[in-house]
CSV table of C-alpha atoms and ligand atoms in Angstrom, one decimal:
chain,number,residue,atom,x,y,z
R,1,UNK,CA,6.5,-34.1,-2.4
R,2,UNK,CA,6.9,-30.7,-0.9
R,3,UNK,CA,4.2,-28.7,-0.3
R,4,UNK,CA,3.7,-25.7,-3.0
R,5,UNK,CA,3.5,-22.6,-1.4
R,6,UNK,CA,2.0,-19.7,-3.5
R,7,UNK,CA,2.5,-16.0,-2.5
R,8,UNK,CA,0.6,-13.9,-4.8
R,9,UNK,CA,2.1,-10.4,-4.5
R,10,UNK,CA,5.2,-9.4,-3.3
R,11,UNK,CA,4.3,-6.2,-1.8
R,12,UNK,CA,5.0,-5.6,2.2
R,13,UNK,CA,2.9,-8.5,3.3
R,14,UNK,CA,4.1,-10.8,0.4
R,15,UNK,CA,7.8,-10.0,1.1
R,16,UNK,CA,7.4,-10.5,4.9
R,17,UNK,CA,5.7,-13.7,4.5
R,18,UNK,CA,8.3,-15.2,2.0
R,19,UNK,CA,11.2,-14.1,4.3
R,20,UNK,CA,9.5,-15.7,7.1
R,21,UNK,CA,9.0,-18.9,4.9
R,22,UNK,CA,12.4,-19.2,3.7
R,23,UNK,CA,13.7,-18.8,7.5
R,24,UNK,CA,11.1,-21.4,9.0
R,25,UNK,CA,9.6,-23.6,6.4
R,26,UNK,CA,10.7,-26.4,3.8
R,27,UNK,CA,8.3,-26.4,1.0
R,28,UNK,CA,8.3,-24.9,-2.7
R,29,UNK,CA,8.1,-21.4,-2.8
R,30,UNK,CA,6.6,-19.2,-5.6
R,31,UNK,CA,6.1,-15.4,-5.7
R,32,UNK,CA,3.6,-14.2,-8.5
R,33,UNK,CA,3.5,-10.5,-8.9
R,34,UNK,CA,2.6,-8.4,-12.0
R,35,UNK,CA,5.4,-5.9,-11.6
R,36,UNK,CA,9.4,-6.5,-12.3
R,37,UNK,CA,9.8,-5.3,-8.5
R,38,UNK,CA,9.1,-4.6,-5.1
R,39,UNK,CA,7.4,-1.1,-5.1
R,40,UNK,CA,8.0,1.1,-2.0
R,41,UNK,CA,4.4,2.6,-2.2
R,42,UNK,CA,4.5,4.9,0.6
R,43,UNK,CA,7.9,6.7,-1.1
R,44,UNK,CA,6.2,7.4,-4.5
R,45,UNK,CA,5.0,10.4,-3.1
R,46,UNK,CA,8.7,11.8,-3.0
R,47,UNK,CA,9.1,10.6,-6.4
R,48,UNK,CA,6.7,13.3,-7.9
R,49,UNK,CA,9.4,16.2,-6.7
R,50,UNK,CA,11.1,17.8,-9.8
R,51,UNK,CA,14.4,15.7,-10.4
R,52,UNK,CA,13.3,12.4,-8.7
R,53,UNK,CA,13.1,9.0,-10.2
R,54,UNK,CA,10.7,6.6,-9.9
R,55,UNK,CA,12.6,3.8,-10.4
R,56,UNK,CA,14.3,4.6,-7.2
R,57,UNK,CA,11.3,3.4,-5.2
R,58,UNK,CA,11.3,0.0,-6.8
R,59,UNK,CA,13.6,-2.9,-5.8
R,60,UNK,CA,14.1,-5.3,-8.6
R,61,UNK,CA,12.8,-9.1,-7.7
R,62,UNK,CA,15.7,-10.2,-9.8
R,63,UNK,CA,18.3,-8.6,-7.8
R,64,UNK,CA,16.3,-9.0,-4.0
R,65,UNK,CA,15.4,-12.9,-4.8
R,66,UNK,CA,18.6,-13.5,-6.6
R,67,UNK,CA,19.5,-17.1,-5.3
R,68,UNK,CA,16.9,-17.4,-2.9
R,69,UNK,CA,14.7,-20.6,-3.5
R,70,UNK,CA,11.7,-18.7,-4.8
R,71,UNK,CA,10.5,-19.2,-8.2
R,72,UNK,CA,8.9,-16.0,-9.4
R,73,UNK,CA,6.2,-15.6,-12.1
R,74,UNK,CA,5.9,-12.1,-13.5
R,75,UNK,CA,2.2,-12.3,-14.9
R,76,UNK,CA,-0.9,-10.9,-13.6
R,77,UNK,CA,-3.5,-12.9,-11.3
R,78,UNK,CA,-7.1,-12.9,-13.0
R,79,UNK,CA,-8.5,-15.6,-10.6
R,80,UNK,CA,-8.6,-18.2,-8.2
R,81,UNK,CA,-10.1,-21.7,-8.5
R,82,UNK,CA,-10.4,-22.5,-4.8
R,83,UNK,CA,-11.7,-26.0,-5.3
R,84,UNK,CA,-8.9,-26.9,-7.5
R,85,UNK,CA,-6.4,-25.2,-5.7
R,86,UNK,CA,-5.0,-23.2,-8.6
R,87,UNK,CA,-4.7,-19.6,-9.4
R,88,UNK,CA,-5.3,-18.0,-12.8
R,89,UNK,CA,-3.0,-16.0,-14.4
R,90,UNK,CA,-3.5,-13.5,-17.6
R,91,UNK,CA,-1.3,-15.5,-19.8
R,92,UNK,CA,-4.0,-18.5,-19.5
R,93,UNK,CA,-1.4,-20.3,-17.5
R,94,UNK,CA,-2.4,-21.8,-14.1
R,95,UNK,CA,-0.2,-22.5,-11.1
R,96,UNK,CA,-1.3,-24.9,-8.8
R,97,UNK,CA,-0.6,-24.3,-4.5
R,98,UNK,CA,-1.1,-26.7,-1.7
R,99,UNK,CA,-0.8,-23.2,0.1
R,100,UNK,CA,-1.6,-19.5,-0.7
R,101,UNK,CA,-1.2,-16.4,0.2
R,102,UNK,CA,-3.2,-13.5,-1.0
R,103,UNK,CA,-1.2,-10.1,-0.7
R,104,UNK,CA,-2.0,-8.4,-3.9
R,105,UNK,CA,-2.9,-5.4,-2.0
R,106,UNK,CA,-5.7,-2.7,-3.0
R,107,UNK,CA,-6.7,-0.6,-5.9
R,108,UNK,CA,-8.1,2.7,-6.3
R,109,UNK,CA,-11.9,2.9,-5.5
R,110,UNK,CA,-13.8,5.4,-7.4
R,111,UNK,CA,-17.2,6.6,-6.2
R,112,UNK,CA,-20.0,6.8,-9.2
R,113,UNK,CA,-19.3,10.6,-9.6
R,114,UNK,CA,-19.7,11.4,-13.5
R,115,UNK,CA,-16.4,11.6,-15.1
R,116,UNK,CA,-14.0,10.6,-12.2
R,117,UNK,CA,-12.9,7.5,-13.3
R,118,UNK,CA,-12.0,8.5,-16.8
R,119,UNK,CA,-10.0,11.7,-15.9
R,120,UNK,CA,-8.6,11.5,-12.5
R,121,UNK,CA,-5.1,10.2,-12.0
R,122,UNK,CA,-4.5,7.7,-9.3
R,123,UNK,CA,-1.4,7.4,-7.4
R,124,UNK,CA,-0.8,3.8,-6.1
R,125,UNK,CA,1.9,2.2,-8.5
R,126,UNK,CA,5.1,2.8,-10.1
R,127,UNK,CA,3.4,3.4,-13.5
R,128,UNK,CA,0.9,6.0,-12.0
R,129,UNK,CA,3.3,7.8,-10.5
R,130,UNK,CA,5.4,7.9,-14.0
R,131,UNK,CA,2.1,9.0,-15.6
R,132,UNK,CA,1.8,12.0,-13.0
R,133,UNK,CA,5.0,12.9,-13.4
R,134,UNK,CA,4.8,13.2,-17.0
R,135,UNK,CA,2.2,16.0,-16.8
R,136,UNK,CA,3.6,17.7,-14.1
R,137,UNK,CA,6.9,17.8,-16.3
R,138,UNK,CA,4.7,20.0,-18.9
R,139,UNK,CA,5.7,23.1,-16.8
R,140,UNK,CA,5.4,25.0,-13.5
R,141,UNK,CA,2.7,26.9,-11.7
R,142,UNK,CA,0.0,24.3,-13.1
R,143,UNK,CA,-3.6,24.0,-11.6
R,144,UNK,CA,-3.4,20.7,-9.7
R,145,UNK,CA,-6.6,19.7,-7.9
R,146,UNK,CA,-6.0,16.6,-5.3
R,147,UNK,CA,-9.0,15.0,-4.2
R,148,UNK,CA,-8.9,13.3,-0.8
R,149,UNK,CA,-7.4,14.5,2.6
R,150,UNK,CA,-6.1,11.3,3.8
R,151,UNK,CA,-2.3,10.5,4.3
R,152,UNK,CA,-1.7,10.1,0.2
R,153,UNK,CA,-3.5,13.5,-0.5
R,154,UNK,CA,-1.8,15.6,2.0
R,155,UNK,CA,1.8,14.0,1.3
R,156,UNK,CA,1.0,14.7,-2.9
R,157,UNK,CA,0.1,18.4,-1.9
R,158,UNK,CA,2.8,19.1,0.5
R,159,UNK,CA,5.3,17.6,-2.4
R,160,UNK,CA,3.7,19.6,-5.2
R,161,UNK,CA,3.1,23.1,-3.4
R,162,UNK,CA,6.3,24.5,-4.1
R,163,UNK,CA,6.1,24.3,-7.6
R,164,UNK,CA,2.3,24.2,-8.6
R,165,UNK,CA,-1.1,25.7,-7.5
R,166,UNK,CA,-2.5,22.9,-5.6
R,167,UNK,CA,-5.7,22.6,-4.1
R,168,UNK,CA,-6.9,19.9,-2.0
R,169,UNK,CA,-10.7,18.9,-1.6
R,170,UNK,CA,-12.1,16.7,1.1
R,171,UNK,CA,-15.5,15.7,1.7
R,172,UNK,CA,-15.5,15.7,5.6
R,173,UNK,CA,-14.8,18.4,7.8
R,174,UNK,CA,-11.0,17.5,8.6
R,175,UNK,CA,-7.5,16.3,7.4
R,176,UNK,CA,-5.9,12.9,8.4
R,177,UNK,CA,-8.2,11.0,10.0
R,178,UNK,CA,-5.6,8.8,11.1
R,179,UNK,CA,-4.2,11.3,13.4
R,180,UNK,CA,-5.4,13.3,16.1
R,181,UNK,CA,-7.2,16.8,15.6
R,182,UNK,CA,-4.0,18.6,16.8
R,183,UNK,CA,-1.6,17.0,14.8
R,184,UNK,CA,-4.0,17.4,11.5
R,185,UNK,CA,-4.7,21.0,12.2
R,186,UNK,CA,-0.8,21.5,12.3
R,187,UNK,CA,-0.7,19.5,8.9
R,188,UNK,CA,-3.6,22.0,7.3
R,189,UNK,CA,-1.8,25.2,8.8
R,190,UNK,CA,1.8,24.1,7.1
R,191,UNK,CA,0.4,23.3,4.1
R,192,UNK,CA,-1.9,26.2,4.0
R,193,UNK,CA,1.4,28.2,4.7
R,194,UNK,CA,3.1,26.5,1.9
R,195,UNK,CA,0.3,27.6,-0.8
R,196,UNK,CA,-2.3,24.7,-0.7
R,197,UNK,CA,-6.0,25.9,-0.8
R,198,UNK,CA,-8.2,23.6,1.1
R,199,UNK,CA,-11.7,22.6,0.3
R,200,UNK,CA,-12.8,20.8,3.4
R,201,UNK,CA,-16.7,19.7,3.3
R,202,UNK,CA,-16.6,19.7,-0.1
R,203,UNK,CA,-18.2,16.7,-1.9
R,204,UNK,CA,-17.0,16.0,-5.2
R,205,UNK,CA,-20.1,15.5,-7.7
R,206,UNK,CA,-19.0,15.9,-11.2
R,207,UNK,CA,-15.6,15.9,-13.1
R,208,UNK,CA,-15.3,17.0,-16.7
R,209,UNK,CA,-12.3,18.0,-18.8
R,210,UNK,CA,-10.5,20.7,-17.0
R,211,UNK,CA,-13.0,21.4,-14.2
R,212,UNK,CA,-14.8,19.7,-11.3
R,213,UNK,CA,-17.5,20.3,-9.3
R,214,UNK,CA,-17.3,19.7,-5.3
R,215,UNK,CA,-19.4,21.2,-2.5
R,216,UNK,CA,-21.3,23.2,-5.2
R,217,UNK,CA,-18.2,25.3,-6.3
R,218,UNK,CA,-16.6,24.8,-9.8
R,219,UNK,CA,-12.6,24.4,-9.8
R,220,UNK,CA,-10.2,24.5,-12.8
R,221,UNK,CA,-7.5,22.0,-13.1
R,222,UNK,CA,-4.6,21.0,-15.2
R,223,UNK,CA,-4.0,17.6,-13.8
R,224,UNK,CA,-6.5,15.9,-11.3
R,225,UNK,CA,-4.9,13.5,-8.7
R,226,UNK,CA,-7.3,10.8,-7.0
R,227,UNK,CA,-6.2,10.1,-3.1
R,228,UNK,CA,-10.0,9.6,-2.2
R,229,UNK,CA,-10.1,5.7,-1.8
R,230,UNK,CA,-8.9,2.3,-2.0
R,231,UNK,CA,-10.6,-0.9,-2.3
R,232,UNK,CA,-10.1,-4.8,-3.0
R,233,UNK,CA,-9.7,-5.8,-6.7
R,234,UNK,CA,-12.7,-6.8,-8.1
R,235,UNK,CA,-11.7,-10.1,-9.5
R,236,UNK,CA,-11.8,-11.3,-6.2
R,237,UNK,CA,-15.7,-11.1,-6.5
R,238,UNK,CA,-15.6,-13.9,-9.3
R,239,UNK,CA,-13.7,-16.3,-6.9
R,240,UNK,CA,-15.4,-18.6,-4.5
R,241,UNK,CA,-13.8,-16.7,-1.5
R,242,UNK,CA,-16.1,-15.7,0.9
R,243,UNK,CA,-16.1,-11.6,1.0
R,244,UNK,CA,-17.7,-9.0,3.1
R,245,UNK,CA,-19.9,-6.2,1.9
R,246,UNK,CA,-17.0,-4.1,0.6
R,247,UNK,CA,-15.3,-7.2,-0.9
R,248,UNK,CA,-12.6,-8.1,1.0
R,249,UNK,CA,-11.8,-11.6,1.9
R,250,UNK,CA,-13.2,-12.5,5.6
R,251,UNK,CA,-10.7,-14.1,7.3
R,252,UNK,CA,-10.4,-16.0,10.9
R,253,UNK,CA,-8.0,-14.0,13.4
R,254,UNK,CA,-5.1,-16.1,11.9
R,255,UNK,CA,-5.6,-14.8,8.6
R,256,UNK,CA,-6.9,-17.9,7.3
R,257,UNK,CA,-9.9,-17.4,4.7
R,258,UNK,CA,-10.2,-21.2,4.0
R,259,UNK,CA,-8.5,-24.3,4.9
R,260,UNK,CA,-5.0,-23.6,3.1
R,261,UNK,CA,-6.0,-20.0,1.5
R,262,UNK,CA,-4.3,-17.0,3.7
R,263,UNK,CA,-4.8,-13.2,3.4
R,264,UNK,CA,-2.4,-10.4,4.4
R,265,UNK,CA,-1.6,-6.9,4.1
R,266,UNK,CA,-3.9,-4.2,2.9
R,267,UNK,CA,-6.4,-7.0,1.8
R,268,UNK,CA,-6.8,-8.3,5.4
R,269,UNK,CA,-9.4,-6.0,7.2
R,270,UNK,CA,-8.1,-5.9,10.7
R,271,UNK,CA,-9.6,-4.9,13.7
R,272,UNK,CA,-8.4,-3.9,17.2
R,273,UNK,CA,-10.9,-3.2,19.9
R,274,UNK,CA,-13.6,-3.1,17.5
R,275,UNK,CA,-12.0,-0.4,15.3
R,276,UNK,CA,-10.8,-1.5,11.8
R,277,UNK,CA,-6.9,-0.5,11.7
R,278,UNK,CA,-5.8,2.0,8.9
R,279,UNK,CA,-4.2,0.0,6.0
R,280,UNK,CA,-0.5,0.9,6.3
R,281,UNK,CA,2.7,-0.9,5.3
R,282,UNK,CA,3.7,-1.5,8.6
R,283,UNK,CA,0.5,-3.4,9.6
R,284,UNK,CA,1.1,-5.1,6.0
R,285,UNK,CA,4.5,-6.1,6.8
R,286,UNK,CA,3.7,-7.4,10.0
R,287,UNK,CA,0.5,-9.1,8.8
R,288,UNK,CA,2.9,-11.1,6.2
R,289,UNK,CA,5.3,-11.9,8.7
R,290,UNK,CA,2.7,-13.7,11.0
R,291,UNK,CA,1.0,-15.3,8.1
R,292,UNK,CA,4.2,-16.8,6.8
R,293,UNK,CA,5.0,-18.2,10.4
R,294,UNK,CA,1.3,-19.5,10.6
R,295,UNK,CA,1.9,-21.6,7.7
R,296,UNK,CA,5.4,-22.8,8.9
R,297,UNK,CA,4.2,-23.9,11.9
R,298,UNK,CA,0.9,-25.8,10.4
R,299,UNK,CA,3.5,-27.3,7.8
R,300,UNK,CA,5.6,-28.5,11.0
R,301,UNK,CA,2.0,-29.5,12.5
R,302,UNK,CA,3.0,-27.5,15.7
R,303,UNK,CA,-0.8,-27.5,17.1
R,304,UNK,CA,-2.6,-24.1,17.5
R,305,UNK,CA,-0.9,-20.8,16.6
R,306,UNK,CA,-1.7,-17.7,18.3
R,307,UNK,CA,-3.9,-14.9,17.1
R,308,UNK,CA,-2.6,-11.7,15.3
R,309,UNK,CA,-1.9,-8.8,17.4
R,310,UNK,CA,-0.1,-6.2,15.5
R,311,UNK,CA,1.9,-3.5,17.1
R,312,UNK,CA,1.1,-0.2,15.6
R,313,UNK,CA,4.6,1.6,16.5
R,314,UNK,CA,4.0,4.9,14.9
R,315,UNK,CA,2.1,6.9,11.9
R,316,UNK,CA,4.2,9.8,10.4
R,317,UNK,CA,3.1,11.8,7.3
R,318,UNK,CA,5.6,13.7,5.1
R,319,UNK,CA,4.2,17.6,4.3
R,320,UNK,CA,6.0,20.2,2.4
R,321,UNK,CA,9.9,19.4,2.2
R,322,UNK,CA,11.8,18.7,5.1
R,323,UNK,CA,8.4,18.7,7.2
R,324,UNK,CA,6.5,16.2,8.9
R,325,UNK,CA,3.8,15.3,11.5
R,326,UNK,CA,2.8,12.2,13.4
R,327,UNK,CA,3.0,10.1,16.5
R,328,UNK,CA,5.2,7.4,17.5
R,329,UNK,CA,5.8,5.1,20.6
R,330,UNK,CA,2.2,3.7,20.1
R,331,UNK,CA,1.1,7.0,20.6
R,332,UNK,CA,2.8,8.0,23.4
R,333,UNK,CA,4.8,10.8,21.7
R,334,UNK,CA,3.5,13.2,19.3
R,335,UNK,CA,6.1,14.9,16.5
R,336,UNK,CA,6.2,17.6,14.1
R,337,UNK,CA,8.3,19.6,11.9
R,338,UNK,CA,11.8,18.7,10.6
R,339,UNK,CA,12.0,15.8,13.7
R,340,UNK,CA,8.9,14.1,12.1
R,341,UNK,CA,10.1,14.1,8.6
R,342,UNK,CA,13.7,12.9,10.0
R,343,UNK,CA,11.9,9.7,11.6
R,344,UNK,CA,10.1,9.3,8.4
R,345,UNK,CA,12.9,9.1,6.4
R,346,UNK,CA,14.7,6.8,9.2
R,347,UNK,CA,11.8,4.4,8.8
R,348,UNK,CA,12.2,4.2,5.0
R,349,UNK,CA,15.7,3.6,5.5
R,350,UNK,CA,15.2,1.0,7.8
R,351,UNK,CA,12.7,-1.0,5.9
R,352,UNK,CA,15.4,-1.1,2.9
R,353,UNK,CA,18.2,-2.5,5.3
R,354,UNK,CA,15.9,-5.0,6.8
R,355,UNK,CA,15.0,-6.0,3.3
R,356,UNK,CA,18.7,-6.6,2.4
R,357,UNK,CA,19.3,-8.2,5.8
R,358,UNK,CA,16.5,-10.5,5.7
R,359,UNK,CA,16.9,-11.7,2.0
R,360,UNK,CA,20.8,-11.9,2.3
R,361,UNK,CA,20.5,-14.5,5.3
R,362,UNK,CA,19.1,-17.0,3.3
R,363,UNK,CA,21.5,-16.5,-0.3
R,364,UNK,CA,24.1,-19.2,-0.3
R,365,UNK,CA,27.9,-18.1,0.0
D,1,LIG,C1,0.7,7.1,-2.2
D,1,LIG,C2,0.6,6.3,-0.9
D,1,LIG,C3,1.3,6.4,0.3
D,1,LIG,C4,1.5,6.0,1.3
D,1,LIG,N1,2.0,6.2,2.4
D,1,LIG,C5,2.3,5.1,3.4
D,1,LIG,C6,3.1,5.5,4.6
D,1,LIG,O1,3.6,6.6,4.8
D,1,LIG,N2,3.2,4.8,5.5
D,1,LIG,C7,2.5,3.4,5.4
D,1,LIG,O2,2.7,2.7,6.3
D,1,LIG,N3,1.7,3.2,4.6
D,1,LIG,C8,1.4,4.0,3.7
D,1,LIG,N4,1.0,3.7,2.5
D,1,LIG,C9,-0.1,2.5,2.6
D,1,LIG,C10,0.9,1.7,2.0
D,1,LIG,O3,1.5,1.7,0.8
D,1,LIG,C11,0.1,0.0,2.1
D,1,LIG,O4,-0.7,-0.5,3.4
D,1,LIG,C12,1.1,-1.1,1.8
D,1,LIG,O5,1.6,-0.9,0.3
D,1,LIG,C13,0.1,-2.5,1.6
D,1,LIG,O6,1.0,-3.7,1.4
D,1,LIG,P1,0.5,-4.8,0.7
D,1,LIG,O7,1.6,-6.0,0.8
D,1,LIG,O8,-0.6,-5.3,1.0
D,1,LIG,O9,0.2,-4.3,-0.9
D,1,LIG,P2,1.5,-3.9,-1.7
D,1,LIG,O10,2.3,-2.9,-1.2
D,1,LIG,O11,0.1,-2.7,-2.7
D,1,LIG,O12,1.6,-4.9,-2.4
D,1,LIG,C14,0.6,-5.7,-3.6
D,1,LIG,C15,1.4,-6.4,-4.5
D,1,LIG,O13,0.8,-7.2,-5.0
D,1,LIG,C16,1.0,-7.3,-6.9
D,1,LIG,N5,-0.4,-7.5,-7.4
D,1,LIG,C17,-1.6,-6.6,-7.3
D,1,LIG,N6,-2.2,-7.2,-8.2
D,1,LIG,C18,-1.8,-8.1,-8.6
D,1,LIG,C19,-2.5,-9.2,-9.5
D,1,LIG,N7,-3.5,-9.2,-10.0
D,1,LIG,N8,-1.5,-10.2,-10.0
D,1,LIG,C20,0.0,-10.2,-9.5
D,1,LIG,N9,0.5,-9.2,-8.7
D,1,LIG,C21,-0.5,-8.3,-8.1
D,1,LIG,C22,1.3,-5.6,-6.8
D,1,LIG,O14,2.3,-5.6,-8.2
D,1,LIG,C23,2.4,-5.4,-5.7
D,1,LIG,O15,3.8,-5.7,-5.8
D,1,LIG,C24,0.8,4.5,1.5
D,1,LIG,C25,-0.1,4.3,0.3
D,1,LIG,C26,-0.1,5.2,-1.0
D,1,LIG,C27,-0.6,4.5,-2.2
């Protein structure tokens, strides 16, 4: 009987893995995802702008996988029984696998700050975005406090600044740790010019209705957005998978966690020259494609597979409308202003086109 290959999560990593498996391997492919479509997560901040829809950034699995030889299960994974090789679903069903790719991504992680988890709105899923949009739609000039000065926090502040009073709170002394100090200070200047008030080196210590305390300062808010951290889903800790101190699966350099169980995407903490690489869609996609190929090789008993070596081509951050900042050509070229934003839009467009192409190829005539 053909091997049962289960891909858990149809995000950047899961879809890239599926695409490789469809092209390179036989086997019975199943995708399990709790959502109705593939969410283009990096595009979600854009959807917060007035008049923009969230639905545009979710590609329905029904359409994407139409006629592809993939069985789709729309359900939430709540556990894995490693010894029995089964995935447990919220509906109570169990899905058996011979090979499993764990690509469910990360979830917002809230530090133990009183009131934070109950009152702050994360931005990680299409529903999160819809929820924030509902609050933003209540009117112009609201007090929005964004906590976290990484990529998500900076992009959200940039999108909201034209219509609202935006404050950005960050515990460290600078924004955007993924960019060099010069590019990060460009982003700072640009957003300041757009009206964002910065509270750098201000650690959040307390949240209550309509008010936060950060670095001893009291700030009022109508909408509080949490962009301060992500982590692995907590249900992983109830499985038999080996996990590191933060709860991420521990994998070998081919993404293998245990025989027949692989990890890809944000859940795979990848190091390059001793440094943990930032969790990005680009890295997730490359890791997913790689792990898909590894399983295809193992099914064909092709022998040893090369280790994963990602090629990070660039890092681009959208600022206020029409502007951006980042680097391309593997760090060889800094870009800022209109050109950076244009490049980021091109990357988004290319990704959509790539998906259509890749999944088209396997659709029957
Ligand atoms: C606001 C924001 C902006 C970002 N901007 C950028 C950017 O500009 N550039 C960039 O490269 N990266 C960006 N990132 C990071 C990027 O989105 C992630 O690195 C990427 O999405 C990770 O891909 P993944 O496949 O691991 O997970 P995801 O894309 O998160 O996909 C995980 C999938 O698993 C499904 N799933 C999760 N849990 C379960 C479960 N229990 N059961 C069933 N299904 C489940 C989800 O529905 C989802 O479809 C951004 C992230 C955020 C939050």
